[in-house]
GROMACS .gro file of C-alpha atoms in nm:
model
  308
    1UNK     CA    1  10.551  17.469 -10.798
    2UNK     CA    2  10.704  17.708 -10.564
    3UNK     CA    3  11.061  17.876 -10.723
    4UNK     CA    4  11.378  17.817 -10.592
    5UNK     CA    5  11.515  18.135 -10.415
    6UNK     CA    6  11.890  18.188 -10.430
    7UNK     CA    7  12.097  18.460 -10.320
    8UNK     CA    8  12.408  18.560 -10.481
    9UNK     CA    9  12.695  18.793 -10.292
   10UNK     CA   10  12.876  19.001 -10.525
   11UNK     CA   11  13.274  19.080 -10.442
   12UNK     CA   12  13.525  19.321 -10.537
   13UNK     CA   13  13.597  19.114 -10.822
   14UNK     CA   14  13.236  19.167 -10.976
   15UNK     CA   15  13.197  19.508 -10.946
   16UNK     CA   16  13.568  19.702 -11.020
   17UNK     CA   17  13.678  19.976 -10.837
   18UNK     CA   18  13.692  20.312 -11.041
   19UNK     CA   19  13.343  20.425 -11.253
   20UNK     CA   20  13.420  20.300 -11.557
   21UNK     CA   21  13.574  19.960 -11.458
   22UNK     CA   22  13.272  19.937 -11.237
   23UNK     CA   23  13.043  19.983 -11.508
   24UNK     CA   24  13.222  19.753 -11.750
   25UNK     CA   25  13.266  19.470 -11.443
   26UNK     CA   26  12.839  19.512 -11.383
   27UNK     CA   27  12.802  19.434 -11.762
   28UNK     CA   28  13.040  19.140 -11.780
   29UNK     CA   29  12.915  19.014 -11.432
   30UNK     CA   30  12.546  19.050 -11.532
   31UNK     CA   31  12.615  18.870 -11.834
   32UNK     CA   32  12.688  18.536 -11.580
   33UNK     CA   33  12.376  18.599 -11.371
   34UNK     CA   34  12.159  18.586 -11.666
   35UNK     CA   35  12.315  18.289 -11.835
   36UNK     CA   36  12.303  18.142 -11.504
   37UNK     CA   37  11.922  18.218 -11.416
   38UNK     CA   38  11.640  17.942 -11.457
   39UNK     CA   39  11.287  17.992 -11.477
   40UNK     CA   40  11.236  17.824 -11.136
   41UNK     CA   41  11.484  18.025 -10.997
   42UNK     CA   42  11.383  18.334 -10.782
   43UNK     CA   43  11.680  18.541 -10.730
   44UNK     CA   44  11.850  18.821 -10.488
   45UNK     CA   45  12.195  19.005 -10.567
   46UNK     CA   46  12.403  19.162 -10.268
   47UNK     CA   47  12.684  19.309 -10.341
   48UNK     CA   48  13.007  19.455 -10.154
   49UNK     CA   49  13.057  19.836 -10.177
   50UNK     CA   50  13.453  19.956 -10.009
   51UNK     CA   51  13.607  20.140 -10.290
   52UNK     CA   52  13.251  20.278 -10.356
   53UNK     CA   53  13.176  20.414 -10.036
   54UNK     CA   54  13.526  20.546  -9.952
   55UNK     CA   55  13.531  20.741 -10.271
   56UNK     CA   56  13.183  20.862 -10.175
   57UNK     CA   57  13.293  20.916  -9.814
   58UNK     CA   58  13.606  21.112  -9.916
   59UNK     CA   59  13.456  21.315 -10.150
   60UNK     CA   60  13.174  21.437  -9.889
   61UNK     CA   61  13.441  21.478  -9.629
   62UNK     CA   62  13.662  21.746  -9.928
   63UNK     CA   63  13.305  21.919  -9.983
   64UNK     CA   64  13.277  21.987  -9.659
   65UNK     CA   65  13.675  22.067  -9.552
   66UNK     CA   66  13.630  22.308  -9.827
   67UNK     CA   67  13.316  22.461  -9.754
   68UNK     CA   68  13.282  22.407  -9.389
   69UNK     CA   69  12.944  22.549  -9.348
   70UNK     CA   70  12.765  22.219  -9.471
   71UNK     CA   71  12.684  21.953  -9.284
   72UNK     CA   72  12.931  21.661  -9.284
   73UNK     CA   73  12.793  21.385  -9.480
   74UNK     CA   74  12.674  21.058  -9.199
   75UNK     CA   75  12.841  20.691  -9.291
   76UNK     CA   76  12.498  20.578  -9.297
   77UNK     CA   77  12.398  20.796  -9.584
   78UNK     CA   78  12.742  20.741  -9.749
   79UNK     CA   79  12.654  20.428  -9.762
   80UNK     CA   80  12.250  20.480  -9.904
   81UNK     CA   81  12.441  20.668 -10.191
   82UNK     CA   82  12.687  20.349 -10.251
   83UNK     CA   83  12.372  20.108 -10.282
   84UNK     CA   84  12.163  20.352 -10.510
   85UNK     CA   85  12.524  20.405 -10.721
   86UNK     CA   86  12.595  20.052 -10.721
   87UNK     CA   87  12.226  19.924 -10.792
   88UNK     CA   88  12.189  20.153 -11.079
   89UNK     CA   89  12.455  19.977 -11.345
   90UNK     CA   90  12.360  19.644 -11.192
   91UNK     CA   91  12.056  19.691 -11.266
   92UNK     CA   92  12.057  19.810 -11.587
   93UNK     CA   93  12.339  19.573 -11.720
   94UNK     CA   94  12.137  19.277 -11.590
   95UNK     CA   95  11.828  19.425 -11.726
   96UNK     CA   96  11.965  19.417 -12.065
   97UNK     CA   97  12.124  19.103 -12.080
   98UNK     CA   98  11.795  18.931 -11.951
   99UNK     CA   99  11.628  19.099 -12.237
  100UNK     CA  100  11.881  18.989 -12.473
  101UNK     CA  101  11.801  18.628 -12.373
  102UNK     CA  102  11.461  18.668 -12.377
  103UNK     CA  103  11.341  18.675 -12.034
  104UNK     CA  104  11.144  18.954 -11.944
  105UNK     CA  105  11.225  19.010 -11.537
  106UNK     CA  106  11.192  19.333 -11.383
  107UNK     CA  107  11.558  19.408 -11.177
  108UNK     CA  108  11.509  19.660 -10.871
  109UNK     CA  109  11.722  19.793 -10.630
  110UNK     CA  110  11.580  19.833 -10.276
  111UNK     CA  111  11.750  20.045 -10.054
  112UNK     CA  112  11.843  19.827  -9.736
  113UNK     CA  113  11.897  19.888  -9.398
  114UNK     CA  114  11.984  19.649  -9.144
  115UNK     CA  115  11.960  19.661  -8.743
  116UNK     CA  116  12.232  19.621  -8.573
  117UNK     CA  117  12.286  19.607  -8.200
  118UNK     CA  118  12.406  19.932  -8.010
  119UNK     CA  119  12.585  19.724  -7.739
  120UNK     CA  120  12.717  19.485  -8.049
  121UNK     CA  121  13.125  19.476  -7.912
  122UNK     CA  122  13.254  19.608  -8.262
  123UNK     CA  123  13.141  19.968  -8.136
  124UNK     CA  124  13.401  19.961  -7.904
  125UNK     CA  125  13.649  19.783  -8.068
  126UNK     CA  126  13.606  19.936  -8.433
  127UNK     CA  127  13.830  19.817  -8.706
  128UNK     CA  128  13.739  19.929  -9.073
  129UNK     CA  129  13.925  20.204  -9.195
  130UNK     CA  130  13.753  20.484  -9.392
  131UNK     CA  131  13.817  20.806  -9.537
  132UNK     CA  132  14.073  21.039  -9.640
  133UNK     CA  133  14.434  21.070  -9.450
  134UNK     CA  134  14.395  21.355  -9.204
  135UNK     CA  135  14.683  21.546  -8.994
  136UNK     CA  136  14.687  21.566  -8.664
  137UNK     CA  137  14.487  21.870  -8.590
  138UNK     CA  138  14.170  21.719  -8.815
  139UNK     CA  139  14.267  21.359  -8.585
  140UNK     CA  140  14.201  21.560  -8.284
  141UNK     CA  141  13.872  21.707  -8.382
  142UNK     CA  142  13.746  21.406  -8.534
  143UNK     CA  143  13.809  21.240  -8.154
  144UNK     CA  144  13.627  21.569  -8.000
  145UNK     CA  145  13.329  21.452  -8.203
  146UNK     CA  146  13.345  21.105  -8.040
  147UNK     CA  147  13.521  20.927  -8.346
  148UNK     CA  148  13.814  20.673  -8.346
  149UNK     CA  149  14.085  20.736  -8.545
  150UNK     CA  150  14.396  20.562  -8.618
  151UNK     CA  151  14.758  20.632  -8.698
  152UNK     CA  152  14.807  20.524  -9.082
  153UNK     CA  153  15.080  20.631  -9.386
  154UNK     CA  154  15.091  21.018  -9.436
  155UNK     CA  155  14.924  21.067  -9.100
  156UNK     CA  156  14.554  20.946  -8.927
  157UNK     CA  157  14.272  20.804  -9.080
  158UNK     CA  158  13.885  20.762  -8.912
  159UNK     CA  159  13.792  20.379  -8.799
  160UNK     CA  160  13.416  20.284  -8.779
  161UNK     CA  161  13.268  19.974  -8.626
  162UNK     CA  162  13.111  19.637  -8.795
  163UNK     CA  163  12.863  19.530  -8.580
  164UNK     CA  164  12.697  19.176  -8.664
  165UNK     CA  165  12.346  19.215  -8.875
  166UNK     CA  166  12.048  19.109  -8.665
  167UNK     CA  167  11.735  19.177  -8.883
  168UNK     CA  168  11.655  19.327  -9.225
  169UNK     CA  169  11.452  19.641  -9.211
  170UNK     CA  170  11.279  19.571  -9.595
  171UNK     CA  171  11.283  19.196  -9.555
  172UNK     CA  172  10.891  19.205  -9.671
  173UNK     CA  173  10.959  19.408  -9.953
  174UNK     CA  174  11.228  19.196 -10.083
  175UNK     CA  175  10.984  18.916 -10.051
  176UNK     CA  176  10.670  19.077 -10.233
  177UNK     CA  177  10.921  19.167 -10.530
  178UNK     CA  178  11.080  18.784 -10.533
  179UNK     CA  179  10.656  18.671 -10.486
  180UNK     CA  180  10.620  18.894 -10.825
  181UNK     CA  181  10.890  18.695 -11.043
  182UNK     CA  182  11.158  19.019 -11.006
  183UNK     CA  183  11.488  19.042 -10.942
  184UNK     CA  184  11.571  19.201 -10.654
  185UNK     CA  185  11.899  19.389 -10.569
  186UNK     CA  186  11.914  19.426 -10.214
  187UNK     CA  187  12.171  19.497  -9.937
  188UNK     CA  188  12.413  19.640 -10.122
  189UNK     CA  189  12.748  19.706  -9.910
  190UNK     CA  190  12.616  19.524  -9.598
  191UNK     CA  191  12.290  19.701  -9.603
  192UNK     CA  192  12.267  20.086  -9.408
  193UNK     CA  193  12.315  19.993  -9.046
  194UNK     CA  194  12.067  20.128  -8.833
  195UNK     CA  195  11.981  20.142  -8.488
  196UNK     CA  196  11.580  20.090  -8.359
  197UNK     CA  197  11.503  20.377  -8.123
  198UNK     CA  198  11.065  20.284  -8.033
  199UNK     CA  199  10.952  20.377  -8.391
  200UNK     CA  200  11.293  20.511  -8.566
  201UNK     CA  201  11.532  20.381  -8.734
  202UNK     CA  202  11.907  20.616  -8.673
  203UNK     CA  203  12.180  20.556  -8.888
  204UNK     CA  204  12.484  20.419  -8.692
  205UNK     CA  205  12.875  20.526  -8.786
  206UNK     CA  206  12.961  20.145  -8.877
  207UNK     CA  207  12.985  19.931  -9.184
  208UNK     CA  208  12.865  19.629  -9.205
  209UNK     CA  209  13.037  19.286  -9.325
  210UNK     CA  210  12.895  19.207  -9.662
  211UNK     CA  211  12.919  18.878  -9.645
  212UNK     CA  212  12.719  18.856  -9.285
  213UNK     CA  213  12.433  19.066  -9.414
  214UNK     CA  214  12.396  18.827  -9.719
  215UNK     CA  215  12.372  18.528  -9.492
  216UNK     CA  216  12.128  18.698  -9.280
  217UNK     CA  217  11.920  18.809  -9.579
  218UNK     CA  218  11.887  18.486  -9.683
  219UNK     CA  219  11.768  18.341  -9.390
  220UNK     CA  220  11.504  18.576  -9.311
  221UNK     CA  221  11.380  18.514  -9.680
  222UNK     CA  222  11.434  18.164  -9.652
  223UNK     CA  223  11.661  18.080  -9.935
  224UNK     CA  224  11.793  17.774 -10.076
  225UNK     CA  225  12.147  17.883 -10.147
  226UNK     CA  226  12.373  18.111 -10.115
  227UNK     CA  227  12.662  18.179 -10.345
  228UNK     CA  228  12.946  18.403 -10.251
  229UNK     CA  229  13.162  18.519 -10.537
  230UNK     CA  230  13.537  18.642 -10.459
  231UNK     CA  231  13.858  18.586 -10.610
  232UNK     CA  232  13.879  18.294 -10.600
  233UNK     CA  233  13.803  17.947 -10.723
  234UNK     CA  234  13.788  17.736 -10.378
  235UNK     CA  235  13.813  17.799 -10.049
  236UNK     CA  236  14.174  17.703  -9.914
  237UNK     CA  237  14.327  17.534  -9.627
  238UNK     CA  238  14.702  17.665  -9.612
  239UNK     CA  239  14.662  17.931  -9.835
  240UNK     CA  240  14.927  18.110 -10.020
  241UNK     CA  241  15.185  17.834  -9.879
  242UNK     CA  242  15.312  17.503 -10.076
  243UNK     CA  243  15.120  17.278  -9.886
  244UNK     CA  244  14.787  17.487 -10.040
  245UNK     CA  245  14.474  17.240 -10.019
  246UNK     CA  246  14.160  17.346 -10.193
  247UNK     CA  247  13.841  17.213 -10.031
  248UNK     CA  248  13.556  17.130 -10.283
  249UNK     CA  249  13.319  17.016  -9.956
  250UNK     CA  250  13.261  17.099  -9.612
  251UNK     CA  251  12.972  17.003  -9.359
  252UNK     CA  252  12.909  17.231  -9.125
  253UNK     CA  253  13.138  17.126  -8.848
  254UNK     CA  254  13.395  17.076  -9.087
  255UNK     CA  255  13.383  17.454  -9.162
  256UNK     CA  256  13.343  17.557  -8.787
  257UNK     CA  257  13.665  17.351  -8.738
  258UNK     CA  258  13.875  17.516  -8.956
  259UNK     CA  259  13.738  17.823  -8.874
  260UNK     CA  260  13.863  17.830  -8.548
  261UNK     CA  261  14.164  17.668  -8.601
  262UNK     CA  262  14.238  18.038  -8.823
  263UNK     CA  263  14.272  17.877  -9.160
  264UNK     CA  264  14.090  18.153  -9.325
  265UNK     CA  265  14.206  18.491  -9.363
  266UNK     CA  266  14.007  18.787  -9.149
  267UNK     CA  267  13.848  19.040  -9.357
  268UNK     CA  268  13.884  18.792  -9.681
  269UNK     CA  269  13.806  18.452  -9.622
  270UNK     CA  270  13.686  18.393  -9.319
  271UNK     CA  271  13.390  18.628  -9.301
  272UNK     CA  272  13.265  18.400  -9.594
  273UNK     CA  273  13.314  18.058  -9.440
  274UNK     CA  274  13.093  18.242  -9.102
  275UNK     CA  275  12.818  18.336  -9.347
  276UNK     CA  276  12.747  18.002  -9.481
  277UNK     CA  277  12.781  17.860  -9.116
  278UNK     CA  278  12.515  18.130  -9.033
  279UNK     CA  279  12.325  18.070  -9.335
  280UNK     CA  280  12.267  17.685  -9.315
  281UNK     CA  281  12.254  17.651  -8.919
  282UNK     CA  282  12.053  17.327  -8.871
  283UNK     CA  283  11.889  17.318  -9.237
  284UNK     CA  284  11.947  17.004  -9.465
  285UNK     CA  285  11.819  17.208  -9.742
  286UNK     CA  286  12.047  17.494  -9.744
  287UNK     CA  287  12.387  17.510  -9.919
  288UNK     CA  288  12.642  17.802 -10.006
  289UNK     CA  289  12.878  17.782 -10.277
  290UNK     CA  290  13.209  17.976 -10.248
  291UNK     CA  291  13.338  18.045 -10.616
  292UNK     CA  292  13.419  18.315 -10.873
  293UNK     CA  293  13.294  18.396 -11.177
  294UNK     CA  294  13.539  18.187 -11.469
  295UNK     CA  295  13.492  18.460 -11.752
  296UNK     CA  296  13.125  18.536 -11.806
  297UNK     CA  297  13.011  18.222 -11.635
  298UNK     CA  298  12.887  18.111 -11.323
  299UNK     CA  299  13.027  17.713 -11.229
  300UNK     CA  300  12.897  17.623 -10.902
  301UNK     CA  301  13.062  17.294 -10.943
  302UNK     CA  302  13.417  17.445 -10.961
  303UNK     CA  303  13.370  17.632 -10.600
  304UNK     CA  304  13.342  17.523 -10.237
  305UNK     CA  305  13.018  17.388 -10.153
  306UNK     CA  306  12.922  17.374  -9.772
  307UNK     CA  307  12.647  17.174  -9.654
  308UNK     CA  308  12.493  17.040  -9.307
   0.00000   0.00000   0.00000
């Protein structure tokens, strides 16, 4: 009987911030995922990656202010270290806690890039904040280099695109490993956005929406579901104000609705609610859960579920 294939998008929440709260989040987190796991289940983690990356980011940019004969580090490959950082205590927590249950799954982490579209609009409106805060003089020379940058507290920091993700580079891969019974971790931050050029692939200076690039891996490896963890329990209609309405289920147009009406935060909530509509499209098989994890456990009942 052919497995069920389910993707699960990892926030802030599940992964901590600094490197030990990360570590200690990836064991408590894989802890769920196991519990949660059925035989007939074949399963892909994404996961998000901002506090990883900018401390990545701003520790490559020091290195190089203070030695300023090596080469300044790309986002792109910022971003490669942030999914082979990140991978490497999910793996291993989830690895171990499988183990301890008595399934014997193999967890790797693929290094993922994902097209985006050089013309996408994002490139010339960018909007994600990265880096260190710079003065004015290292503002101007980032701008000579053909960077945006943006007044912010204590001076200027650098802005970098997200473009929308329009294919997965290591789709195949992904599927071989879920074919072989594994566990994939894949993705990780959005995936490394790259740019086709005839037979290369060129890292572009953007990040990409975690959330998106879940959606779109999941299509392209034709899951079932796809469950987005944040911070909280249910998506919200008037949230943070008295008249606060958790939704437990939403078709399709119900979502779209409310999505353009601006009931769900940018950068937060909204990107989610796009994903799923992305995700399911047309399908009467697909679903997407929005939840968070209640302790060590995964309820899908307690979340958002969106449907056709």
């Amino acid at each position: 009987m052919k497995k069920k294939r389910i993707v699960i998008a990892l926030g802030h929440h599940a992964l901590g911030t600094t490197l030990p709260e990360q570590k200690t989040a990836a064991v408590k987190t894989a802890k769920a995922i196991a519990a949660f796991m059925k035989d007939d289940y074949q399963v892909v983690i994404t996961h998000g990656n901002g506090p990883q990356v900018g401390m990545i980011h701003k520790a490559m940019a020091e290195f190089c202010r203070i030695y300023p004969e090596y080469t300044a580090t790309p986002m792109s490959v910022c971003s490669a270290m942030s999914q082979g950082y990140i991978g490497y205590d999910l793996q291993n927590a989830l690895r171990a806690e499988l183990l301890n249950l008595g399934i014997y799954k193999t967890v790797s982490t693929v290094l993922t890039q994902v097209v985006v579209d050089p013309y996408d609009d994002a490139f010339y409106h960018p909007t994600k904040i990265i880096g260190r805060v710079m003065d004015a003089n290292e503002a101007e020379a980032e701008e000579q280099k053909g960077n945006y940058v943006i007044e912010a507290d204590g001076g200027y920091r650098r802005i970098v695109a997200a473009p929308k993700p329009i294919d997965i580079v290591e789709a195949e891969s992904v599927r071989t490993l879920l074919d072989a019974d594994q566990v994939v971790i894949a993705c990780g931050g959005g995936g490394i956005p790259v740019l086709q050029q005839s037979n290369n692939l060129k890292g572009a200076s953007a990040v990409i929406e975690k959330d998106l690039a879940a959606a779109k891996l999941a299509s392209v490896i034709d899951a079932q579901m796809l469950i987005i963890l944040t911070g909280v329990q249910k998506a919200c209609l008037n949230y943070g104000t008295p008249d606060e309405q958790p939704l437990a289920d939403l078709n399709v147009a119900q979502a779209q609705k409310y999505l353009e009406a601006g009931q769900f935060e940018a950068g937060s909530m909204e990107p989610k609610i796009q994903a799923a509509i992305d995700f399911i499209d047309n399908s009467a098989i697909r679903r997407t859960v929005i939840t968070k994890l209640d302790g060590d456990k995964l309820d899908l009942e307690a979340g958002t579920v969106i449907h056709k």
